[in-house]
Each structure stands twice: as structure tokens, then as C-alpha cells.
Coordinates of C-alpha atoms in Angstrom, one line a residue:
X17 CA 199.7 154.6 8.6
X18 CA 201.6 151.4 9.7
X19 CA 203.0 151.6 13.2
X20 CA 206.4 152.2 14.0
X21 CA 208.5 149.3 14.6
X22 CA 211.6 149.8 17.1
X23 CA 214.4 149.7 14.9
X24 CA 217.1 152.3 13.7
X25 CA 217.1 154.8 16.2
X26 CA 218.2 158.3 16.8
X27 CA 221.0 160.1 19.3
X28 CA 219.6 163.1 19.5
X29 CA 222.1 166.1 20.8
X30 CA 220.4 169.1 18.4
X31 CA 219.4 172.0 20.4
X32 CA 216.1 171.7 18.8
X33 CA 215.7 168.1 20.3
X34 CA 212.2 166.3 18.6
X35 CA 211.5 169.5 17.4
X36 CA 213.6 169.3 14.8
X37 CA 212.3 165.5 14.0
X38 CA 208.9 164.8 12.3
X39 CA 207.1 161.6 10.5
X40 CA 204.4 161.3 7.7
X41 CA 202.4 158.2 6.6
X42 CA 204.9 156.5 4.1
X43 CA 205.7 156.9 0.5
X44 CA 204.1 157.1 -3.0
X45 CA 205.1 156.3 -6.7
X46 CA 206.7 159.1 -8.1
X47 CA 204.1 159.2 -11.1
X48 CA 201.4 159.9 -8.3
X49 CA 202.9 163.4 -7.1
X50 CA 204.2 165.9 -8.9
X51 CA 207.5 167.3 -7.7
X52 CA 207.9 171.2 -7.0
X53 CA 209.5 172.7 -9.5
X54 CA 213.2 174.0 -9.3
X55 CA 214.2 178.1 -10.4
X56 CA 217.8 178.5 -9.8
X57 CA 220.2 180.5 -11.8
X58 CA 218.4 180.7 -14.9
X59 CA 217.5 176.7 -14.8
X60 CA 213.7 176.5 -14.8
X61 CA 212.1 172.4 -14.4
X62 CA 210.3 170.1 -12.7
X63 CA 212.6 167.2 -11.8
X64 CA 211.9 164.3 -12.8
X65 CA 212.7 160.5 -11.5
X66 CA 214.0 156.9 -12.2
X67 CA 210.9 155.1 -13.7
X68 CA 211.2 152.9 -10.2
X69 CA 211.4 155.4 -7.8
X70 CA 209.0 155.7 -4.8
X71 CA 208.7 159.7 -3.1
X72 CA 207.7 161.0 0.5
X73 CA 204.0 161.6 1.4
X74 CA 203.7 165.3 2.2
X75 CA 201.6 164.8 5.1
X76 CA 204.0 165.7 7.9
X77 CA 203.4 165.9 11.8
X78 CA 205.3 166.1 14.6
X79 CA 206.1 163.0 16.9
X80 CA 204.2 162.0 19.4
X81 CA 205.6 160.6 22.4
X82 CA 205.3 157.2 21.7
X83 CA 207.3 157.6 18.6
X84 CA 209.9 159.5 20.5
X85 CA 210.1 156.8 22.7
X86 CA 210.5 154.6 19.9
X87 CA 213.3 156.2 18.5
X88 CA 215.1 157.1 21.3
X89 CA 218.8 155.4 20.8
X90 CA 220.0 153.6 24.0
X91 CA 223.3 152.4 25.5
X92 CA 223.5 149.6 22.8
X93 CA 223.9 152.7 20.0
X94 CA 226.6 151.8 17.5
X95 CA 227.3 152.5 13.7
X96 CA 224.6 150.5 12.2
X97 CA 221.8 151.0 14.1
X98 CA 222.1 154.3 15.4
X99 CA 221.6 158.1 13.6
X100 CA 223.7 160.6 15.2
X101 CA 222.8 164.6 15.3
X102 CA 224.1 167.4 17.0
X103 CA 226.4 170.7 16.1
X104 CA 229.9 171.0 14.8
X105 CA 232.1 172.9 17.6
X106 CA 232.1 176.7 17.0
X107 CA 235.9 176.8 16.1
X108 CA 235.3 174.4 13.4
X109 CA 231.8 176.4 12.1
X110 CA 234.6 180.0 12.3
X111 CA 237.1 177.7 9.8
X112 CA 233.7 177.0 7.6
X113 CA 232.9 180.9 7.7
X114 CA 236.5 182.1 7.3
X115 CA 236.1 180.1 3.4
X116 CA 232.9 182.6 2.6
X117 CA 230.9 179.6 1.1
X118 CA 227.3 182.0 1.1
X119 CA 226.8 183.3 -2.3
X120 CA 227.9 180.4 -4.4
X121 CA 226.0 179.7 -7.6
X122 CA 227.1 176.3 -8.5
X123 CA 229.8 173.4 -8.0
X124 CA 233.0 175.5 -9.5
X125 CA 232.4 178.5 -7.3
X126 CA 232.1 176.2 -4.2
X127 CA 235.5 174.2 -5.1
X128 CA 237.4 177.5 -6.4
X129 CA 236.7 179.1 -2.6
X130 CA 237.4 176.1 -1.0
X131 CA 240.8 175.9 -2.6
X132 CA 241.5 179.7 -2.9
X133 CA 243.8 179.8 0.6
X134 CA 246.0 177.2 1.3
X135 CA 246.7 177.8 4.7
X136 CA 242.3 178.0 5.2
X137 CA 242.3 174.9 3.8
X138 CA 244.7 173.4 5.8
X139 CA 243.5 174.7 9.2
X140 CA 239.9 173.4 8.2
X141 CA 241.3 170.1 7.4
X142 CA 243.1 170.3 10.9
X143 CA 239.7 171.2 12.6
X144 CA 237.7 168.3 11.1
X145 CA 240.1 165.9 11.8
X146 CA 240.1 167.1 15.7
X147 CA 236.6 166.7 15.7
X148 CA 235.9 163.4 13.8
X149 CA 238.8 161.3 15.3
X150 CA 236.9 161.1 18.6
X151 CA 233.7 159.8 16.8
X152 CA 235.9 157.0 14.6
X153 CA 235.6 154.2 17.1
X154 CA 239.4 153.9 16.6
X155 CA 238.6 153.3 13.1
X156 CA 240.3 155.1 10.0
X157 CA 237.8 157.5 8.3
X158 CA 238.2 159.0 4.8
X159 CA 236.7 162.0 3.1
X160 CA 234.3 161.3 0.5
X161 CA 233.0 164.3 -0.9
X162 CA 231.8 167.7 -1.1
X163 CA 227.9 167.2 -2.0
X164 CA 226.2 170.3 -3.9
X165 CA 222.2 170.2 -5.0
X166 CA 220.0 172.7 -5.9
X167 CA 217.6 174.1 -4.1
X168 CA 214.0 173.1 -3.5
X169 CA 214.8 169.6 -4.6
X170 CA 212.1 167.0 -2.8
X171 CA 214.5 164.3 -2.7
X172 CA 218.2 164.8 -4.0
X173 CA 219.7 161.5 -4.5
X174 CA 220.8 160.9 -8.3
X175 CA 223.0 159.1 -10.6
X176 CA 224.5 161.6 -12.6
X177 CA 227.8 159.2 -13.9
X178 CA 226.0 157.8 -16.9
X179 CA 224.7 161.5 -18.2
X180 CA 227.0 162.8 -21.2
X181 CA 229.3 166.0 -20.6
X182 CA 227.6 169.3 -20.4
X183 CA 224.2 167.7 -19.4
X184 CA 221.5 170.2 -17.8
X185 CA 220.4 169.6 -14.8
X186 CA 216.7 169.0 -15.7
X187 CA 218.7 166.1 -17.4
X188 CA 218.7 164.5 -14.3
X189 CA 216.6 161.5 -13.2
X190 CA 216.3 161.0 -9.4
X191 CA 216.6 158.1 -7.8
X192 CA 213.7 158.8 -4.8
X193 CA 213.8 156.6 -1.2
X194 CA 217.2 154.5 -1.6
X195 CA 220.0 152.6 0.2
X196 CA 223.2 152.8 -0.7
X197 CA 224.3 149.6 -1.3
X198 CA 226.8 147.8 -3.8
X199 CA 227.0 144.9 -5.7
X200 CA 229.8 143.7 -3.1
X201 CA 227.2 143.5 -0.2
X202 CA 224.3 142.0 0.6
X203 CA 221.2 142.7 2.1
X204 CA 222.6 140.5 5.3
X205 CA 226.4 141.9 5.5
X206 CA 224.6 145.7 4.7
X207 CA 225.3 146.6 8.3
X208 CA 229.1 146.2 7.9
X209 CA 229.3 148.8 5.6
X210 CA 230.1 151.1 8.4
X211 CA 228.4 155.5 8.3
X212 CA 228.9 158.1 7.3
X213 CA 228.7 162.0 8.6
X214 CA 227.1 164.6 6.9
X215 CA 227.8 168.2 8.0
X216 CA 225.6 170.7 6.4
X217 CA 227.8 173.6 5.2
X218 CA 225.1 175.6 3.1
X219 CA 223.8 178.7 3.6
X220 CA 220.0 177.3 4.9
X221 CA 218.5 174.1 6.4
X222 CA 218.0 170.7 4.4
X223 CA 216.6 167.5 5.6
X224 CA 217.5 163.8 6.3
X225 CA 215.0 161.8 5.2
X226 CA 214.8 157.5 6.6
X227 CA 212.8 154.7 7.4
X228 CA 214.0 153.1 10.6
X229 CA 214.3 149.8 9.8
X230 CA 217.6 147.9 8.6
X231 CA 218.0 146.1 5.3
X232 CA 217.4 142.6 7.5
X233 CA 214.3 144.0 9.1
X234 CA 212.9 145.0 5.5
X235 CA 213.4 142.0 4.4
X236 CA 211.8 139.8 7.0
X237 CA 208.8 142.3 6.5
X238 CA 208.6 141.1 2.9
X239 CA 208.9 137.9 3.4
X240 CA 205.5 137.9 4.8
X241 CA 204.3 139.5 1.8
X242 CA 206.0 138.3 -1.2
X243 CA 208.4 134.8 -2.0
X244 CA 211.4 136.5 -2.0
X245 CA 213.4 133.7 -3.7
X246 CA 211.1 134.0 -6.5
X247 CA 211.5 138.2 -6.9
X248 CA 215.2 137.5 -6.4
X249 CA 215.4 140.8 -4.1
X250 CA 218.4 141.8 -3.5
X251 CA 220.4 144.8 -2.1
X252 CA 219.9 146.5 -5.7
X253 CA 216.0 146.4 -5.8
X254 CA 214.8 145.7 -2.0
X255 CA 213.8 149.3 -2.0
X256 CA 211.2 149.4 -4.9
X257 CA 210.0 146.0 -3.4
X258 CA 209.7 147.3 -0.2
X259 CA 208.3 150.4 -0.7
X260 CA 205.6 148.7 -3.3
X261 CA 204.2 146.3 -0.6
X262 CA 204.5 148.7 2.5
X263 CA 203.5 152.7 1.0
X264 CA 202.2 152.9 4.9
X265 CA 205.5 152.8 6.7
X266 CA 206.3 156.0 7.9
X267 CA 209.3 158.0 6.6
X268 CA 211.6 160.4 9.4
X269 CA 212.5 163.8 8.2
X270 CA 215.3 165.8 10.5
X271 CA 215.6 169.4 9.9
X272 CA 219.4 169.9 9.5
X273 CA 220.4 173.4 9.9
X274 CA 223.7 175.3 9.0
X275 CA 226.4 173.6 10.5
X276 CA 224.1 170.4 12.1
X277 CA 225.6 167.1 10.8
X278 CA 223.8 163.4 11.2
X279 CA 226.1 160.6 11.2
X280 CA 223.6 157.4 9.5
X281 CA 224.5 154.2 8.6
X282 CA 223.1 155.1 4.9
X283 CA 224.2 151.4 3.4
X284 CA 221.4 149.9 5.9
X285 CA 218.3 151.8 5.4
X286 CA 216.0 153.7 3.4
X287 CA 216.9 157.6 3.1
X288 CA 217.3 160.7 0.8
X289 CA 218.1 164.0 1.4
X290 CA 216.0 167.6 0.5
X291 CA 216.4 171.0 -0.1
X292 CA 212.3 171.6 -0.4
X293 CA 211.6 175.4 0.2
X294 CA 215.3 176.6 0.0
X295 CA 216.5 179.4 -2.6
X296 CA 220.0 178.7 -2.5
X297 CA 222.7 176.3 -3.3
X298 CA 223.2 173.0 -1.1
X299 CA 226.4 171.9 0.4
X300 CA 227.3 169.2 2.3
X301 CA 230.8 168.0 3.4
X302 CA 230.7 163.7 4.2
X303 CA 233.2 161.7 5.3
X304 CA 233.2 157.4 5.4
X305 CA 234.2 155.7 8.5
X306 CA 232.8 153.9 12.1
X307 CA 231.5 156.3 13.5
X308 CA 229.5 156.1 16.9
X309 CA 229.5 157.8 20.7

């Protein structure tokens, strides 16, 4: 396994602390591991992925202290170099439970209880702006979206906009390790695309999955390896580059239970989300904005 290199690092306020944090030894080709297969409300399949797409190693430990000491965020922490974790207050997790989310078998049932009381709605929206705005660096925020996956899904990112109505979801290509970024940033302005927050709002844990190192620092790394000029990488394909010349580089997983939100700067690294070993659905609430403390 490549060593870790001091780069993105994490502010750590879970109850769990490192426990709740552990590493493996890097990535494979998705055609070199098969992916778990998914039984969910009468939809039996193994997922399958982009032909491109590079998946997490299984091997999983738990940090050691050097590693911890690696990724320990500092006084210079702000919204592109920095991961965020900790708990949503308790009056804002009693406005979650007051909406009975549990049960829910797919995308309708989630929106249909979420919209079912007004006044619920309202007093949750009320709640979640109380807690963000001290988080927004005096910077406006915006909801993005409700985020539903099935469960026991090794990595969750997909591109569903291009699928016909009515698709299935073993339709579904995955797009493995990613960044998020658009074809109106580069690999060298990725880091003033701002973060979001996650908040976990499911019914059992799911993970954050990252490589700590910024789009720039990727890059630099593959100049050493490759003319980059001459691969014309860019913010589109740096990740199947990347993860083609450096398989080694460790990936982060962060055990995000019920209620547990990370705020990432998802636009300037490497990252995915799972629901590996859960039964039921996935749902995750994320807002855009600045955020940092």
C-alpha cells in the first residue's frame, strides 16, 4: 500500500472518534471484483458499472496512529480541504422522527411522508436552517436533494438521467470512485466549488468513502507518471487516470450512522458513498454551500 500523503483531512466530532474511520490498500477495476448482489423489494441483481470505473479493495483495517495523525484537521480547516463529521442536534433528529421515514420501500413513499404535514415540514425546514446557518461561513447555502439508494450497494454513485422512463434498477451502471466535477471547472479552480453536507436520515449506517488528496495533488502525482498534456486529463477523466497509475493509494471509509452527517468538499476529491450490509432503503438529505467551523 502507498503511504498516506498529508492532504484532505478530517474534523472529527463523532462520538465514535477513529473508531468510526478505517482505510484499505487502494482500488481495483471493477471487472476484477465482483459486486454483492442487491435483494430489495422483489429486485434481485448484481450491479453492474461504467466500463471505466475503478472499485474499493475490501481489505479494511483500522487506523493506526500515524494515519490518525495524518488526518487530523488543524486550525487552517476550511471548505476545501477539510471533512467535517459529527451529530445533528437532538431537536432536529425529533423533527426527522416526527416525519416516520423507517419503513419506506422506495423514492415515492419517502417524498409522500415528507410532504404529508405541512406544518412538519415547515418546522423541519426551520430546524435545518438553525443548524446549517452557523456552519455557512456567512455564505448562502441551498438544498440540493433528497438522496435514496438501495441497500447493500458497494459504491452508490450513478448517472441515472440518460436511462429511459420506467428503467429497473439493475438498469443502472455505477459510476465507482469519482469527483464531482463539471465541465465549468477545472482540475485547478476544483477547490472553489465550495461542500456540501450530507445528513444521513435512513433507518441504518452507510459510509463515506475518499481519497485524501485534492484534484491539484492528484494531478501533480500523475505528472510523474504519465505526460499529462498528451492524455489531455482533465476534471472529466482525472479519476480513471489516477486510479489506473496509483491502485495502491489508500481509500477512507467513515461509518455514518442515523442522524451523523459529513460535510466534504466532494468537487475536489475522490469519493462514493455505500450501503454494503444494509437491508433497508438509503436516505440522505444534502445541502450546497461554504461550509466550515
Amino acid at each position: 500500500m502507498t503511504q498516506l500523503k498529508k492532504g484532505i483531512t478530517i474534523h472529527n466530532q463523532l462520538p465514535e472518534s477513529y473508531d468510526a474511520i478505517s482505510i484499505n490498500s487502494g482500488t481495483v477495476h471493477h471487472a476484477e471484483q465482483v459486486a454483492p448482489p442487491v435483494s430489495f423489494q422483489g429486485f434481485n441483481y448484481v450491479p453492474q458499472y461504467n466500463d471505466d470505473a475503478y472499485v474499493i479493495k475490501r481489505d479494511w483495517r483500522a487506523l493506526n496512529n500515524a494515519e490518525i495523525r495524518c488526518l487530523q484537521a488543524n486550525g487552517h480547516r476550511n471548505d476545501y480541504n477539510t471533512i467535517y463529521l459529527g451529530d445533528i442536534p437532538e431537536k432536529l433528529k425529533d423533527q426527522f422522527h416526527s416525519l416516520s421515514l423507517t419503513g419506506a420501500a422506495n423514492r415515492d413513499e419517502v417524498m409522500g411522508k415528507l410532504a404529508a404535514s405541512a406544518d412538519k415540514t415547515k418546522a423541519l425546514s426551520e430546524q435545518l436552517n438553525a443548524f446549517l446557518q452557523p456552519l455557512a461561513n456567512k455564505q448562502p447555502f441551498k438544498f440540493h436533494c433528497i438522496g435514496i439508494n438501495f441497500p447493500n450497494i458497494e459504491l452508490v454513485a450513478c448517472n441515472t438521467t440518460k436511462l429511459p422512463a420506467g428503467y429497473k434498477p439493475q438498469d443502472i451502471r455505477y459510476m465507482g470512485m469519482h469527483n464531482d466535477g463539471t465541465k465549468d471547472m477545472t482540475i485547478y479552480t476544483a477547490n472553489k466549488a465550495g461542500n456540501r453536507i450530507s445528513i444521513n436520515i435512513g433507518e441504518e449506517s452507510r459510509s463515506f468513502l475518499f481519497v485524501n488528496l485534492s484534484m491539484v495533488q492528484a494531478i501533480n502525482m500523475l505528472k510523474k507518471k504519465i505526460d499529462i498534456v498528451e492524455h489531455n486529463v482533465n476534471i472529466a477523466n482525472i479519476g480513471r487516470f489516477f486510479f489506473q497509475h496509483y491502485p495502491d493509494y489508500p481509500v477512507i471509509k467513515i461509518c455514518q450512522q442515523p442522524y451523523q452527517y459529513y460535510i466534504a468538499p466532494t468537487d475536489n476529491c475522490f469519493h462514493d458513498g455505500s450501503t454494503l450490509g444494509s437491508t433497508t432503503l438509503d436516505v440522505t438529505m444534502v445541502y450546497f454551500g461554504n461550509f466550515q467551523y
